[in-house]
C-alpha angles and dihedrals in degrees: 000000000000139000123236089268096047136273115349112249113244119258107267104186142032137189118293090019112144111227139183129213106248091217095044110034093187094060109094133181143173116233112238101170136026128183092245094057114122101242141124119215114216121215111273116205115224126013120334103258092187112063095208096056097085118105108268128226127227109288093022123117133183113236134191108205126218138282099350098048095233105169125213145158111237139168114261094222089072093058138061131213116258100169142348122219120228128169132198109285096025118133120228144170139205094239136354092253096054122106094201117084138176145205124239106238099173139006136206117200134182125183141202114223137208131180107271094233111018091042088222107157127234113226120250133004122302125213106237087222086074095053130077130190117274090228113060094220135019139195108280097030120138112236129186132215134168088339096314124122114212136175122222107236102169140022135199114207141192111217130189116206131190106222123170093337092310127105109227124190116220123190106200137169117221096011114195092191133098134185111295097025112132139177149102091290098059098090120065123214111311098248089066098053122106124196114237090229136022103264094060103113118169123032113244121240117248115268133173090253096060103128131193105230101172141017138187129183100220101168131031131199107211125192105204109214116179142337136252106286097214095064116106118251097254091045092049091052091059093049098095119205104268121238120285097224120062123183139139122015088345086074090071086065096065123080115209115220117217110161101136115102122232098030094139109084141172108294099028121128113234144168134213105238092197097078090245113167108269135166114271141187129201136206124200112222090198096238135094095225096054100034120180129337105226115198119209093157114131131196128226103236103170135007136203113208129195118182139193112222126199104207120213089248090063100256125122129222134182111217143160108261094235088065087067136061121213118260099223103155098055120190113243092234097049115117137168133211115289094027117136111229144169115240106215129183132141093277105045151353116223131175115238146168116231113240100179139337129220094208094186092056096032097229129121139197109234131184108223109226097216098053105017091231127138121242132185109218142167110261087225086075095053127092110201098170113034093242092132093047108114098170116130091256090069094079091056086066123254140140132202112276126324134276136227108275095028115137109230143187116227119217122216117270115273089031133088141204088257096248130104115242137301088023114095119182127229123219132185123119109206109213115242097235089069087070097057113127110265094229141026128240087267091058096248119122115278145196117007092348090066090052093048092049089052095051094046090046090051091048089050095051088050092050090053092048092050136003116256130182119255118240127206137193117258130246119226114261120236088240094049108109095170093095101054088114091078134045152123129284105240105162138026110204123207094241092061102259125124134223116220124191109210123213090263088055095250116141126223129185110220140175115248096245093062091063134084122186123231116239098206127204098252091055093049094051089048091054095048084058089065095046107149095208088057094055093049092049092051093049092057099057122128108269097179096117095042139272143228114278133178119235126212092278091056088253115146113230133171116236127189115235113244105171116144102163126106089009113169117237130218088244118106120208119240093223144353093281101083120178106230129146091227094077103011113085136058097228096050105040091168139350125258089261095059096040116106092245095056102090135140113296094255094073113143125232085252088078096078092060094033104078092044105159119246115241098277132138109266087221090070095085109351118195089224094079124157123249089253099061120136114249098224087066098230117173114271121227090247090062120103106264116224144086094311089066083073089074105072110175091206126018136161109221124199098246139010115253122250093237092061109121090233098035091113092046112106118249118239129221104261125210126235090251088057093049092047093052087050094057088053085048093050091047089052092050091047093054110034112027110124116242091251092064128062127184131201124199126183132226091215098047112034089176097062132073137161128207133195118209123191115214114254122249119267091025128106087251097054111150095358120125120238114191120194124183115211137201131196116205125211091261091060121155095028088056124045123254117269117240136201120183117208101230115200101181095118089230095303098124138280119316089212132008089245097050114068126202094234087058104265117143111207111210138132096233094056093051094248094110132037117250142157122275098273090054106048126084113279126179089216099045111025133071138178090256089059088051097053093043090048091058095052093042104039104026105032091057140141096260109028094169087078094054085089104091091222090058099049090082090058095062109129093019125119089244096046093049091051096047092042095053093047093047090051089055090050093048093046095051093047095045093054081061088057088065094051089050097051092049094045102048115041112242114220111246095003113056095100092054092045089052095043090053102045100034108024098037090035100236090139088057087049092052091050095049094046095048092047091047089052092047090052092046093050094051097046096043105027093150096043120132111267112248106225093203094063119075095218109013096166144357136233120233090256089056091048093053093052096040093051090057088059095045092057090058094043089050088054090058089062 
């Protein structure tokens, strides 16, 4: 696939890559942002203070240069790759167009060091295992106290800055600075400055040479997450949650846990603890009591990383990290040797451990946990993540198995975590105070941050008046066996057991059921950011005044709302027959906004083909209906009488079916305005629905509808039935309709990125995804017809993988082409199962139409014929070139295995 201007160049850099300027080989930096990153930049009022925060164009990267920390957006063609950072548990590939992937199981990292301030280099390479962080604790570190595990979420620092020949002490919460950082933004406003010694008088003005020469963490804010799982219940109840703020001598009661390998990276400030001779710098404080500040802090300028990769086929390989690329958009069916999975098909669910994977054929060899036997299965029948598990336990928080790099609790021998394998619970209760807003309405620090800042400032003032010792948290000793109840997953064995490395570096081999994963505060806050309810609430805001929109250059601008179409009036209709030009005349069956071709402006070219009509007689429900038509769309006497009359695009049935997703939802009392608008909606549906969509409404529940959409041609969804139940709340049309998708995937993953297994339909017009003003629901401009046709035209498309907003920018890239092809195969196989489900289980209010379409009209025979032809073509031409014009040009062996199971059932229906 190529773009309009030719092939899309491959991605060159990724986050945390170490790069060097081609024209100045001594200039190094670390990549912080790339154009292909999945991110949404929010509008920021005022000037953009951070130079990296503007939208990136293709080929641009945001780089932080070393050692000073200067940040700049540059073009990647001006730089070359020096090293690529990987951690244990990261996924990788040889190239973006490869289907085989691997998992990093170990790393060996060497570093080149320079003095943090002077830049004087140390000779040779240093193993990072001989280094330790200059700061004894950092934000995000785990700490232990009295059988509790917590996480450092905030630090209060005391900085010493050399500014215009004067040493200035700066007490600061949430410091972003480290020793050696320099620049104009180091010094805060003058009133907050304090001299290091009593002779300091006037505060200096900021300059580009202001440099941090010393830093001490004086106060820690710790979110305590969970208790030691080996404690007896009575003992655990007596273990009260520790304090949130730690300072002074109390810091020595904390133990910091650092077991993850490769946690020192380029730009980090480190020290050599073995008293090796290193360059130093000293600064005279000017007082006898404080003496000199001697700086031995070093900066990691460059790294050289070697990784051991476990490939999906089971082989291990040692490679330079620069020979690999990160595997960021992992396919939901991808798994690796040692992974715990659930093998699901129509007949059974079995727990298994992956032994090897043939990624090209999409088949895996698994070891069944119940019998120990080996089976070769399709990866499309494996659930490695638990994403398709809708058991009640899912709401308690669990995943399938554990991953290398996970932090875990260990349960005592003879006990379990309470879950049946492969489910592993995750625990970690984030304290509510952590979520308090950082600032008040007046712009000042608020909540616990205000308390912490006041505490830190008081400690700094006391330290200025009298010299106090500096206390640090402790590191676990190698001979300390008291922390064996916690550790990090470092290996997954093929027999299903797990290797766990404890804080003292001892290794235990444990069964999966004795482990519980730590759900840390950073992970929880990140998950909160993707809260689906929040996104719905935000998208239903009142935009009557205006809203922020991005222009073509990615700049956010505020635009006033000047919509004046489809506005509701205060007049209430006397009955359901409302005179309205929108549904009244023969010559104008519907306005442009309500027509199937009137969709948000990001409609893909697939739409022209996606609503291709089924082979029905146009006389069944002609758009050219008279004004006197009956709203329930019953067939008129003049219509052609025959089997085709069974396919009525719109009809009002007497009662809602009991299998409707919202059947048990109480019906509200609806206003006459609601009913009047509903009449308009019914008329538009009667006139303008394409032949491949049918809708049913109900006399006893005017707030409910059900629609059946037939998958468009030349998409993975061709000829498959998609059923969505709808509910209109009492605020309709001011609020959008509520949709519930009937997913029939048997827990084997989503059939489409916008159609969730639990029923959510993710679409801008429904308020379940953010969009610009032309895409979100508007009472004045939107309609039910538009919602139905949008799903067919914007969701059930030829390349659904790109429906994810983060992936759209990858269209035309090697990564995008590979992932899209694999996703299409999955979508095709799963949607053939939708045909089976629709024929196997009667669907309330639509079963006669389903039977007529698939049996009488021969659609089932076509599905069987097309599927078998595709299977034969895939077997006879497995290595043929993929035709980009065909949605599903061929199937892998794994796809064939799963599809053939479904075809056996479908053949039985004939």
